Amino acid sequence: MPGRIAVLPDDITNKIAAGEVIERPASIVKELLENALDAGATDITVELARGGCGSIKVTDNGEGIEPEDASLAFSRYATSKIYHFDDIYKVCSFGFRGEALPSIASVSRVELITRKGESLAGIRVIAESGEIKEIAEAGCPEGTSISVTRIFEPVPVRRKFLKSELTEQGHCIDVISRLALSHPAVRLTVIANGREILNVPAAKDMGERLALVLGADFLDQMFFFSGEGEGMKIHGFASGPSLTRANARHIYCFVNKRFIRDHQINHAVMTAYRHLIEGKRYPACVLFVDISPRDVDVNVHPAKLEVRFRNPREVYQLVVGTLSHALEDFSAPPPFRDGDRASETRLPPTHIHHAGVEEALKRYSLSSGGGRHFLERPIFNRSQSTPAPAFHLFEQREDSASAPITFTDLAFLGQADGTYLIFQSEDWMILLDQHAAHERIIFENLKKKAARSDSPPASQRLLLPEVISLSPRDFITLKELLPLLAAAGFEMEPFGHDTLVVKAVPAGLFLPEPKRVLMDFVEEFANRESASLDENREKVYAFLACKGAVKAGQNLSSAEVTALCADLDSIPHVQTCPHGRPVFISFAFRDLERMFKRR
Ligand code: ADP
Ligand code: MG
């Protein structure tokens, strides 16, 4: 039964507020950085220990806090940014609720040292578990430094929800990179466990800032766009249609420099790219919306990650219109010039496709064991009755359905739709999905190799090492998974802060564009809940199998088909691909006869 109503004491309300805004170390980093930016800082250093789970320190050269106000900053609803409710429709600052510092201090120990430019001495305030422990004069440079330790000690449950330190550090880098992107004039330094991992000077151009979230490899494929509407302006950078990513994570939207997630805006961006990029691929786009604070409500989300526009349709249309136009200009072929031979020597797309297929086949034959003699003669032998495969369309027969099928004993009849291989045995016709089959083969072979620690994984050296420059965040993700990739046969070395050199890829895989595959790999695994090593390993193998398998639409020679069959015969679980889709479907001639009314 509920008892009497009581007003909760401050220490509890602060912890409750902290629950909404301080979810993980990255939330602390975000609040502290935003405060530094609100204070007009132009030089900010972030120090992280153990991915921000150990300690977080943010030092800025902003305007500092009055000595008398310093302890007040830890009171709930204490803010210097608004004085009346309506002010939130004027604010250009990140903060206005006066919630962050008390929330952080209620779940950790905070030491604040600050000095205003005109003051001779600074002040130090220490708060712990929501209480002010110490206030004293302190000598310090102009600006503010806030150091947070014993993070989440007062709320042990929250600690349990934290992921690995590398993952938490990744979230911190996300937050820092986004703020760096919307504040190019601010110099930012990030030190992790005593080592400088990021140092971006005040930017002259946006390139370096864009590389923070997209990776340097993307830059020369980006174009600038800008547009203006009623009471709003937009500008930004977007990728040409030829460079896409595997998810929408790289559509960044900032409203008045505040990073937000907005479904409608993402939709607007995708609409501009409609019919320009393949399905299930996404552009990279960094979009800045500048709009009068009166026309946007920034107070609709606890962590301020969403906003509400007064006129969402207008914003939507401005984004679609501006981007569509810019894309038209970007994609327009260069005007034909007399004597310009370059355009004539460009291969039409089909040739590129065929070159890719040839490459695939070469690699595939390599993987299928050069020593094996390919059977060119028909293998089908009428006198030998083959057992019925498991997936057949009509009734299942008790006697034969579970018997294993030997693919090399089947007669290969041909390929349908560039995808389905048609076989027959005495009693069955079998349709095999070449992609699903190859996927299963790669998956099982990777697993088998990994289980045998005595032999190194089979690798294929690249003729020229491939250099990949990633965003610091993606670099962390990939670095964490390097051992798993190495076990699969990738040979890669980190090179500097954000670059990897790929020297070899797993043998037996069709990977004509290792860069794109690794980029997609990062997308797939970034922000993934940390799973057990075994689970991760299987996911990595399934991913590689899918990317590295022959595709639907690739022609296979009969020799390749034979090799595929031999491989299938050598592995378990041939019924399904690693994602659970069927590898083959069988039809009993008996059923066909019935369908054709022959019996
Ligand atoms: P809010 O940002 O919503 O005002 P906070 O709890 O984040 O609330 O901060 C409370 C107040 O402390 C701010 O309004 C600001 O006056 C002061 N403050 C916090 N951090 C800094 C900083 N780095 N530099 C100057 N002032 C700061
Ligand atoms: Mg704040």
XYZ file of C-alpha atoms and ligand atoms in Angstrom:
627
model
C 0.000 0.000 0.000
C 1.342 3.445 -0.765
C 1.996 5.534 2.352
C 1.939 9.270 2.818
C 3.315 11.663 0.219
C 6.717 13.156 0.987
C 8.991 15.478 -0.946
C 12.219 13.685 -1.738
C 15.410 15.186 -0.314
C 17.928 16.769 -2.699
C 20.426 13.929 -2.635
C 17.765 11.580 -3.956
C 16.323 13.946 -6.563
C 19.822 14.594 -7.850
C 20.445 10.907 -8.254
C 17.158 10.547 -10.090
C 18.090 13.416 -12.418
C 21.487 11.797 -12.903
C 19.698 8.642 -14.018
C 18.286 10.591 -16.939
C 21.345 12.494 -18.034
C 24.372 10.605 -16.724
C 24.065 7.170 -18.196
C 27.715 6.373 -18.785
C 31.132 8.082 -18.744
C 30.445 9.593 -22.170
C 27.464 11.482 -20.703
C 29.799 13.129 -18.188
C 32.211 14.044 -20.962
C 29.336 15.531 -22.953
C 28.054 17.696 -20.097
C 31.521 18.943 -19.140
C 32.467 19.728 -22.727
C 29.204 21.555 -23.306
C 29.788 23.634 -20.189
C 33.276 24.521 -21.430
C 31.869 25.555 -24.813
C 29.090 27.532 -23.134
C 31.836 29.364 -21.228
C 33.370 30.437 -24.522
C 36.449 28.220 -24.323
C 38.689 28.050 -27.382
C 41.063 25.418 -26.058
C 39.812 22.309 -24.282
C 41.638 19.239 -23.044
C 39.858 16.023 -22.124
C 41.718 13.417 -20.102
C 40.270 9.940 -19.745
C 41.514 7.123 -17.592
C 40.313 3.616 -18.356
C 37.913 4.711 -21.064
C 36.358 7.289 -18.731
C 35.394 4.597 -16.198
C 38.389 5.515 -14.013
C 38.453 9.295 -14.205
C 37.502 12.159 -16.495
C 39.081 15.588 -16.487
C 38.073 18.499 -18.684
C 40.175 21.656 -18.676
C 39.113 24.793 -20.525
C 40.243 28.371 -21.061
C 36.689 29.737 -20.817
C 35.395 32.599 -18.744
C 35.532 30.774 -15.395
C 33.109 31.043 -12.449
C 32.819 33.759 -9.816
C 34.254 32.488 -6.492
C 30.895 33.098 -4.753
C 29.057 31.115 -7.439
C 31.366 28.139 -7.582
C 29.635 26.050 -4.927
C 26.203 27.137 -6.159
C 26.964 25.474 -9.475
C 26.451 22.150 -7.664
C 22.903 23.000 -6.611
C 20.087 21.611 -8.670
C 18.507 24.120 -11.063
C 21.395 26.536 -10.529
C 22.295 28.007 -13.887
C 23.747 31.215 -15.267
C 22.190 30.626 -18.659
C 18.507 31.434 -18.246
C 16.576 33.444 -15.695
C 13.017 33.035 -16.976
C 11.301 30.092 -18.580
C 10.813 31.918 -21.868
C 14.561 32.353 -22.063
C 14.826 28.811 -23.331
C 13.405 30.088 -26.593
C 16.353 32.451 -26.818
C 19.180 30.289 -25.543
C 22.082 29.645 -27.740
C 23.900 27.736 -25.003
C 23.897 23.977 -24.594
C 22.897 24.119 -20.936
C 19.929 25.817 -19.305
C 18.549 23.355 -16.766
C 21.294 23.592 -14.168
C 21.182 19.838 -13.776
C 24.477 18.491 -14.995
C 26.941 19.349 -12.229
C 24.655 18.281 -9.340
C 23.793 15.095 -11.231
C 27.432 14.250 -11.858
C 28.386 15.087 -8.262
C 25.637 12.831 -6.933
C 27.179 9.777 -8.614
C 30.913 10.515 -8.234
C 33.527 12.821 -6.738
C 33.983 16.147 -8.511
C 36.803 18.600 -8.070
C 36.201 21.960 -9.676
C 38.990 24.519 -9.971
C 38.147 27.793 -11.625
C 39.284 31.373 -12.030
C 37.727 34.371 -13.731
C 40.053 36.485 -15.825
C 39.815 39.520 -13.575
C 40.297 37.620 -10.282
C 43.717 37.176 -8.790
C 42.995 33.875 -7.109
C 40.905 30.970 -8.174
C 38.736 28.671 -6.120
C 38.553 24.952 -5.569
C 35.320 23.135 -4.729
C 35.149 19.445 -3.972
C 31.793 17.667 -4.008
C 31.206 14.017 -3.352
C 28.052 11.897 -3.355
C 26.052 15.085 -3.740
C 27.636 17.000 -0.865
C 30.098 19.878 -0.905
C 33.176 18.683 0.980
C 35.611 21.527 0.544
C 35.768 25.113 -0.673
C 39.153 26.818 -0.720
C 41.132 29.424 -2.588
C 43.408 27.977 -5.210
C 46.029 29.221 -7.587
C 45.152 28.276 -11.130
C 45.193 29.555 -14.695
C 42.203 31.412 -16.080
C 39.402 29.044 -16.951
C 37.937 25.948 -15.400
C 39.051 22.429 -14.829
C 36.691 19.765 -13.586
C 37.969 16.412 -12.584
C 35.602 13.539 -11.935
C 36.660 10.390 -10.080
C 34.992 7.491 -8.254
C 32.531 7.419 -11.109
C 29.254 5.650 -10.245
C 30.601 4.465 -6.877
C 27.460 5.740 -5.110
C 25.321 3.856 -7.661
C 26.972 0.446 -8.088
C 24.139 -0.829 -10.315
C 25.112 1.671 -12.953
C 28.682 0.411 -12.957
C 27.363 -3.024 -13.778
C 25.760 -1.684 -16.941
C 29.037 -0.345 -18.279
C 30.641 -2.127 -21.209
C 34.320 -2.744 -21.790
C 36.641 0.214 -21.209
C 37.415 0.357 -24.919
C 33.710 0.509 -25.721
C 33.134 3.256 -23.160
C 36.117 5.138 -24.540
C 34.545 4.781 -27.970
C 31.373 6.454 -26.702
C 33.455 9.275 -25.220
C 35.232 9.759 -28.544
C 31.835 9.863 -30.285
C 30.724 12.716 -28.074
C 33.999 14.599 -28.418
C 34.161 14.155 -32.193
C 30.642 15.513 -32.679
C 31.291 18.586 -30.597
C 34.583 19.080 -32.417
C 32.693 18.946 -35.681
C 30.216 21.663 -34.747
C 32.908 23.889 -33.171
C 35.733 24.019 -35.693
C 37.287 27.115 -34.089
C 37.966 25.299 -30.819
C 41.229 23.476 -30.286
C 40.707 20.051 -28.744
C 43.124 17.628 -27.170
C 42.206 14.187 -25.891
C 44.493 12.172 -23.665
C 43.635 8.579 -22.827
C 45.560 6.775 -20.091
C 48.296 9.406 -20.329
C 48.702 9.146 -24.096
C 47.516 11.836 -26.471
C 45.056 10.184 -28.849
C 43.567 13.240 -30.503
C 44.786 16.754 -31.112
C 42.780 18.957 -33.422
C 43.928 22.553 -33.794
C 41.453 25.312 -34.474
C 40.451 24.387 -38.002
C 41.111 26.475 -41.045
C 38.962 24.225 -43.139
C 36.496 21.544 -42.185
C 38.457 18.633 -43.626
C 40.211 17.654 -40.447
C 36.994 17.925 -38.462
C 35.076 15.817 -40.946
C 37.764 13.165 -40.753
C 37.007 12.898 -37.042
C 33.654 11.337 -37.711
C 33.998 9.960 -41.214
C 37.638 8.967 -41.571
C 40.038 10.703 -43.964
C 39.269 8.218 -46.744
C 35.882 9.802 -47.264
C 36.935 13.379 -47.677
C 37.663 13.648 -51.375
C 34.256 12.154 -52.107
C 32.327 14.761 -50.151
C 30.724 17.894 -51.505
C 29.560 21.057 -49.812
C 25.950 22.216 -49.915
C 24.012 25.128 -48.506
C 20.528 26.513 -48.674
C 18.260 29.065 -47.101
C 14.604 29.043 -46.141
C 12.188 31.142 -44.123
C 14.028 31.896 -40.862
C 16.487 29.058 -41.319
C 19.693 28.160 -43.072
C 21.307 24.843 -43.694
C 24.744 23.852 -44.854
C 26.909 20.793 -44.699
C 28.873 18.098 -46.430
C 27.572 14.963 -48.059
C 29.062 12.005 -49.864
C 28.713 11.404 -53.566
C 26.427 8.494 -54.495
C 29.356 6.188 -55.201
C 30.509 6.149 -51.603
C 28.009 4.668 -49.224
C 27.930 3.119 -45.788
C 26.098 0.151 -44.431
C 23.861 2.096 -42.037
C 22.540 5.546 -41.256
C 25.034 6.142 -38.459
C 26.949 8.583 -40.621
C 24.124 11.010 -41.141
C 24.995 13.656 -38.567
C 22.601 16.450 -37.840
C 23.296 19.552 -35.792
C 20.636 22.069 -34.913
C 22.181 25.325 -33.768
C 25.405 23.349 -33.234
C 23.650 20.827 -31.014
C 24.010 17.227 -32.208
C 20.598 15.606 -32.440
C 18.962 12.502 -33.784
C 15.970 13.260 -35.950
C 14.045 10.687 -37.891
C 12.488 13.179 -40.225
C 15.779 14.800 -41.138
C 17.379 11.414 -41.781
C 14.426 10.654 -43.980
C 14.886 13.933 -45.825
C 18.536 13.096 -46.513
C 17.645 9.611 -47.720
C 14.942 11.054 -49.947
C 17.495 13.235 -51.707
C 19.542 10.114 -52.459
C 16.594 8.024 -53.581
C 17.330 6.268 -56.890
C 20.966 7.304 -56.627
C 22.285 4.662 -54.261
C 21.652 0.956 -53.854
C 18.994 -0.196 -51.452
C 20.108 -0.733 -47.870
C 23.095 1.574 -48.361
C 23.335 5.007 -46.783
C 25.198 8.209 -47.575
C 27.484 10.010 -45.200
C 26.225 13.475 -44.442
C 27.026 16.188 -41.967
C 24.185 18.669 -41.828
C 24.034 21.916 -39.890
C 20.666 23.560 -39.390
C 20.728 27.128 -38.140
C 17.342 28.260 -37.051
C 15.960 30.934 -34.798
C 15.793 29.550 -31.212
C 12.144 30.663 -31.247
C 11.362 28.078 -33.894
C 12.773 25.098 -32.078
C 12.114 23.560 -28.671
C 15.327 22.128 -27.266
C 13.714 21.061 -24.008
C 12.014 17.872 -25.133
C 14.595 15.191 -24.328
C 16.401 14.444 -21.020
C 19.809 14.309 -22.657
C 18.763 16.973 -25.212
C 19.341 14.514 -28.055
C 16.130 15.494 -29.798
C 14.459 18.789 -30.596
C 11.035 19.764 -31.828
C 10.701 22.161 -34.743
C 7.864 24.608 -34.952
C 7.671 23.928 -38.703
C 9.111 20.473 -39.299
C 7.805 20.320 -42.877
C 9.745 23.379 -43.890
C 12.940 21.997 -42.465
C 12.268 18.712 -44.261
C 11.665 20.391 -47.590
C 14.680 22.635 -47.304
C 16.917 19.620 -46.669
C 15.492 17.546 -49.520
C 15.563 20.489 -51.953
C 19.056 21.688 -51.128
C 20.629 18.254 -51.110
C 18.889 17.117 -54.285
C 20.163 20.154 -56.149
C 23.682 19.746 -54.839
C 23.636 16.072 -55.774
C 22.548 16.902 -59.305
C 25.498 19.249 -59.693
C 27.855 16.779 -58.121
C 26.714 13.854 -60.244
C 26.495 15.744 -63.539
C 29.067 14.418 -66.020
C 31.878 16.862 -66.746
C 31.145 18.799 -69.964
C 32.570 17.075 -73.031
C 35.721 18.697 -74.287
C 37.189 18.137 -77.728
C 40.174 15.858 -77.542
C 39.173 14.558 -74.171
C 39.891 10.868 -74.563
C 39.553 9.972 -70.939
C 35.818 9.417 -71.048
C 36.157 6.997 -73.954
C 38.555 4.713 -72.217
C 36.324 4.362 -69.207
C 34.933 0.860 -69.058
C 31.201 0.487 -69.143
C 29.920 -0.939 -65.866
C 29.412 -4.442 -67.266
C 33.111 -4.800 -67.983
C 33.935 -3.799 -64.466
C 31.465 -6.370 -63.279
C 33.033 -9.074 -65.401
C 36.517 -8.216 -64.253
C 35.227 -8.637 -60.707
C 33.734 -11.986 -61.546
C 36.920 -13.221 -63.155
C 38.834 -12.152 -60.098
C 36.333 -13.975 -57.924
C 36.663 -17.127 -59.895
C 40.420 -17.006 -59.786
C 40.337 -16.619 -56.060
C 37.689 -19.230 -55.749
C 39.700 -21.833 -57.636
C 42.734 -21.015 -55.527
C 40.717 -21.606 -52.413
C 39.249 -24.801 -53.651
C 42.609 -26.460 -53.692
C 44.736 -26.225 -56.822
C 45.670 -29.883 -56.592
C 42.179 -31.178 -56.922
C 41.329 -32.468 -60.370
C 38.129 -30.932 -61.609
C 35.668 -33.361 -62.981
C 34.682 -32.263 -66.456
C 32.758 -35.423 -67.258
C 29.180 -35.744 -66.091
C 29.227 -37.268 -62.680
C 25.746 -38.551 -62.717
C 25.592 -42.312 -62.608
C 22.164 -43.776 -63.158
C 22.913 -47.055 -61.482
C 23.667 -45.322 -58.236
C 20.643 -44.174 -56.314
C 21.360 -41.031 -54.322
C 19.718 -40.324 -50.993
C 17.146 -37.587 -50.750
C 18.284 -34.234 -49.462
C 16.602 -32.693 -46.487
C 14.965 -29.620 -47.999
C 12.486 -30.767 -50.513
C 9.370 -29.082 -51.544
C 6.791 -31.752 -51.069
C 6.301 -34.538 -48.609
C 9.210 -35.603 -46.433
C 10.077 -39.268 -46.740
C 10.980 -41.030 -43.554
C 13.359 -43.478 -45.177
C 15.628 -41.147 -47.069
C 15.112 -37.565 -45.936
C 17.776 -37.603 -43.277
C 20.451 -39.386 -45.281
C 23.384 -37.113 -46.114
C 23.675 -35.949 -49.682
C 26.919 -36.231 -51.648
C 27.080 -33.246 -53.937
C 29.936 -34.568 -56.017
C 27.729 -37.504 -56.983
C 25.110 -35.257 -58.530
C 24.962 -34.360 -62.192
C 25.248 -30.628 -62.811
C 22.720 -29.458 -65.360
C 23.250 -25.731 -65.406
C 22.767 -22.409 -63.733
C 19.462 -20.564 -63.543
C 19.138 -16.822 -63.071
C 22.895 -16.655 -62.548
C 22.267 -17.845 -59.027
C 20.743 -21.301 -58.728
C 22.756 -24.342 -59.678
C 20.598 -27.165 -60.982
C 21.536 -30.773 -60.252
C 19.923 -34.119 -60.552
C 20.320 -37.554 -59.109
C 18.320 -40.619 -59.977
C 15.344 -39.563 -57.895
C 15.781 -35.871 -57.316
C 16.208 -32.510 -58.889
C 18.072 -30.082 -56.689
C 18.330 -26.297 -56.814
C 21.306 -24.908 -54.932
C 21.783 -21.235 -54.035
C 25.434 -20.638 -54.935
C 25.842 -17.694 -52.564
C 24.301 -19.453 -49.587
C 26.360 -22.565 -50.290
C 29.639 -20.680 -50.568
C 28.738 -18.725 -47.441
C 28.359 -21.937 -45.481
C 31.635 -23.297 -46.871
C 33.596 -20.185 -45.916
C 31.989 -20.068 -42.486
C 32.796 -23.694 -41.699
C 36.327 -23.423 -43.039
C 37.055 -20.305 -40.988
C 35.747 -22.076 -37.913
C 37.791 -25.168 -38.625
C 40.984 -23.168 -39.150
C 40.458 -21.181 -35.958
C 39.934 -24.342 -33.938
C 43.331 -25.621 -35.031
C 45.734 -23.365 -33.217
C 48.767 -25.181 -34.660
C 48.305 -23.957 -38.220
C 48.139 -20.284 -39.150
C 45.004 -19.074 -40.955
C 45.177 -19.166 -44.740
C 45.865 -15.700 -46.101
C 46.131 -14.176 -49.527
C 48.676 -11.361 -49.797
C 47.428 -8.247 -51.488
C 49.545 -7.161 -54.419
C 49.587 -3.669 -52.983
C 48.883 -3.157 -49.296
C 45.635 -1.288 -48.789
C 45.737 1.769 -46.533
C 42.580 2.650 -44.625
C 42.156 5.904 -42.722
C 39.320 5.716 -40.248
C 37.683 8.070 -37.824
C 39.237 7.727 -34.340
C 36.052 6.046 -33.217
C 35.989 3.453 -36.003
C 39.689 2.893 -35.490
C 39.013 1.876 -31.882
C 36.257 -0.501 -32.971
C 38.442 -2.149 -35.568
C 41.456 -2.338 -33.291
C 39.426 -4.177 -30.698
C 38.455 -6.772 -33.287
C 41.896 -7.124 -34.888
C 42.698 -10.443 -33.155
C 39.508 -11.989 -34.513
C 40.210 -10.662 -37.990
C 43.776 -11.951 -37.764
C 42.498 -15.386 -36.808
C 40.381 -15.321 -39.965
C 43.410 -14.557 -42.131
C 43.546 -10.768 -42.292
C 46.996 -9.320 -41.879
C 46.630 -5.740 -40.693
C 48.765 -3.326 -38.791
C 47.747 -0.115 -37.057
C 49.734 2.776 -38.402
C 49.586 6.021 -36.436
C 46.400 7.276 -34.800
C 43.775 6.323 -37.279
C 45.284 4.344 -40.122
C 45.497 0.642 -40.804
C 47.568 -1.099 -43.417
C 45.969 -4.250 -44.804
C 48.573 -6.639 -46.165
C 46.611 -9.829 -46.602
C 43.005 -10.973 -46.615
C 41.597 -14.418 -45.807
C 42.195 -16.948 -48.567
C 39.190 -18.328 -50.364
C 37.109 -15.208 -50.032
C 35.940 -12.960 -52.795
C 37.009 -9.552 -51.474
C 37.790 -7.297 -54.425
C 37.319 -4.221 -52.231
C 38.855 -4.996 -48.843
C 38.450 -1.369 -47.827
C 34.729 -1.310 -48.332
C 34.342 -4.651 -46.591
C 36.291 -3.440 -43.571
C 34.276 -0.210 -43.468
C 31.083 -2.250 -43.497
C 32.607 -4.465 -40.880
C 33.097 -1.467 -38.601
C 29.489 -0.402 -39.141
C 28.316 -3.852 -38.265
C 30.305 -4.067 -35.079
C 30.374 -0.456 -33.821
C 28.029 0.036 -30.902
C 27.358 -3.656 -30.767
C 26.734 -4.833 -27.250
C 29.900 -6.552 -26.160
C 29.353 -10.246 -26.559
C 31.412 -13.228 -25.510
C 34.514 -13.934 -27.562
C 32.967 -17.045 -29.072
C 29.823 -15.201 -30.007
C 31.828 -12.395 -31.567
C 33.988 -14.866 -33.432
C 30.947 -16.524 -34.995
C 29.531 -13.143 -35.953
C 32.813 -12.127 -37.557
C 32.941 -15.381 -39.526
C 29.316 -15.080 -40.610
C 29.980 -11.507 -41.736
C 33.081 -12.472 -43.696
C 31.318 -15.465 -45.209
C 28.510 -13.254 -46.439
C 30.846 -10.607 -47.868
C 33.338 -13.086 -49.286
C 30.994 -15.582 -50.928
C 30.329 -15.634 -54.656
C 27.354 -13.417 -55.330
C 24.096 -14.151 -56.962
C 24.485 -13.301 -60.632
C 28.043 -14.540 -60.987
C 28.554 -17.172 -63.625
C 30.363 -20.269 -62.434
C 32.199 -22.621 -64.765
C 31.515 -26.314 -64.411
C 34.951 -26.702 -62.835
C 33.976 -24.158 -60.206
C 30.718 -25.924 -59.600
C 32.586 -29.166 -59.077
C 34.911 -27.506 -56.618
C 31.930 -26.043 -54.791
C 30.344 -29.491 -54.553
C 33.534 -31.034 -53.227
C 33.753 -28.305 -50.614
C 30.150 -28.861 -49.611
C 30.842 -32.550 -49.176
C 33.665 -31.758 -46.780
C 31.725 -29.636 -44.297
C 28.844 -30.098 -41.866
C 25.568 -28.107 -41.725
C 25.116 -27.862 -45.486
C 21.350 -27.374 -45.227
C 21.480 -23.717 -44.337
C 23.722 -20.700 -44.685
C 25.059 -19.113 -41.462
C 22.011 -16.824 -41.373
C 19.663 -19.773 -41.504
C 18.486 -19.508 -45.093
C 18.307 -22.768 -47.073
C 21.310 -23.714 -49.205
C 19.334 -26.031 -51.482
C 15.815 -27.161 -52.254
C 15.033 -30.538 -53.720
C 12.199 -31.835 -55.841
C 11.431 -35.534 -56.026
C 10.815 -36.704 -59.576
C 8.012 -38.743 -58.116
C 6.311 -35.483 -57.102
C 6.985 -33.895 -60.460
C 5.435 -36.908 -62.151
C 2.386 -36.483 -60.041
C 2.209 -32.792 -60.866
C 2.432 -33.541 -64.563
C -0.272 -36.166 -64.098
C 2.019 -38.875 -65.349
C 0.962 -41.125 -62.540
P 23.736 24.409 -17.005
O 24.841 24.155 -17.961
O 22.452 23.821 -17.452
O 23.612 25.840 -16.614
P 25.374 22.893 -15.194
O 25.033 22.101 -13.979
O 26.003 22.177 -16.317
O 24.058 23.617 -15.668
O 26.322 24.057 -14.756
C 25.885 24.953 -13.766
C 26.555 26.299 -13.939
O 27.940 26.178 -13.617
C 26.511 26.838 -15.333
O 25.322 27.574 -15.565
C 27.735 27.738 -15.369
O 27.431 29.019 -14.846
C 28.675 27.079 -14.402
N 29.716 26.300 -15.099
C 29.771 24.949 -15.199
N 30.856 24.563 -15.889
C 31.504 25.678 -16.247
C 32.713 25.959 -16.980
N 33.463 24.967 -17.508
N 33.077 27.242 -17.152
C 32.323 28.260 -16.645
N 31.203 28.045 -15.959
C 30.784 26.800 -15.745
Mg 25.660 22.328 -18.451
